[in-house]
Amino acid sequence: MKIERTLHSKIKEMDFKNISFGNHYSDHMFFSEFKDGEWKNSIIKPFSKILFSPGSLVFHYGQAVFEGMKAYRDKKGEIFLFRPEENFKRFNQSAQRLEMPSIPKNIFMNGLKKLIDIDRDWVPNDYGHSLYIRPFMIATSGILSAKPSKNYMFLIISTPVGSYYLNSLKIKIEEQYSRSSPGGVGFTKASGNYAASFYPTRLANEQGFDQLLWTDSSTHTKIEEAGTMNVFFFMKDKLITPKANDSILRGITCNSILSLSKKEGLCVEQRDINISEIIEGLRNGELQEAFGCGTAVVISSFKMISYQNNIFHFPKISNHKRLSFRLKKKLLDIQHNLSEDPFGWRVKIRRYF
Ligand SMILES: Cc1ncc(COP(=O)(O)O)c(C=O)c1O
């Protein structure tokens, strides 16, 4: 792999005390291209614009997939990725469903680790802050027929991030629009899934809600996900999350929370969750907490849920007594190398150069 270092680092322009999500990119990016049936020309180079034909299929038929992952700094300044192999696997599952070539593990992992090593100064120091990493693949053939592209680009870029949501969330249960449907691509990180969610999310934002709680597209009675987060409900001392299916993205954070909770001896259930059950739980006080989880937010608790124009509030619990707060701390402590890593989730970035 070729390495071309920047001569003009932008790190001095970065205000690590005021980080907003995705506003500044680190100095370098990883780039590889798929041509003539193989991946070639892998390079780490300065973050820069890329050139391709306006006819590129990504613009017309939306052949594009991505991942989201993070690098964390520990107290000694060492940098760690969190479960990168899971992102690698999911990336190729997404690519396969969108009829795109899979990326070999050595290209993905080598590119990722070396890029984060070169840009290690871009990983923020503060607890809960991290370098958000975005691997993505786009279709670049410029022949306008509705067929899979022959050529692709794979890139990895990264951006320092702070906390995604500062307050607990106001959630609206969505009964008209759908994020995904059975047999579709909801279980992948296809870029088009996100485009399709923007309009209903904007409508909910205008009504004063932070995020939508997506329901199944056929009956709108079963809960799927919240925005770009998987969801958990803590009810009658059980932690419940919707069973994975092809309309739900199988989250790495969700999977980690399930493992941590089981290890703690919590009763955990993965099953269909009906809206009626949630509303009943909110009415009779048996639903203690609910929260969304994902790489970007880690864990974000819900303040209230709106269903058919009725607003239901969650019981007020002080932060340190919340299950979501304790789980978030456990996860962040592992990510920042502040506690043991019983599942072997941390991957230390060695110094290559
Ligand atoms: C639709 C959707 N659901 C769930 C998640 C959470 O997944 P993960 O925990 O792997 O970030 C994400 C974010 O990646 C997402 O985009």
Coordinates of C-alpha atoms in Angstrom, one line a residue, residues 223 235 238 240-243 269-274 277:
I223 CA -41.4 -1.9 17.1
M235 CA -39.8 -3.4 31.7
K238 CA -36.3 -7.3 32.0
I240 CA -36.2 -6.3 26.0
T241 CA -35.1 -5.5 22.4
P242 CA -36.8 -6.3 19.0
K243 CA -35.7 -9.6 17.5
E269 CA -35.2 -10.9 25.8
Q270 CA -35.0 -10.5 22.1
R271 CA -38.5 -10.8 20.7
D272 CA -41.3 -9.1 18.9
I273 CA -42.4 -6.0 20.8
N274 CA -45.9 -4.6 20.2
E277 CA -47.3 -3.5 25.2

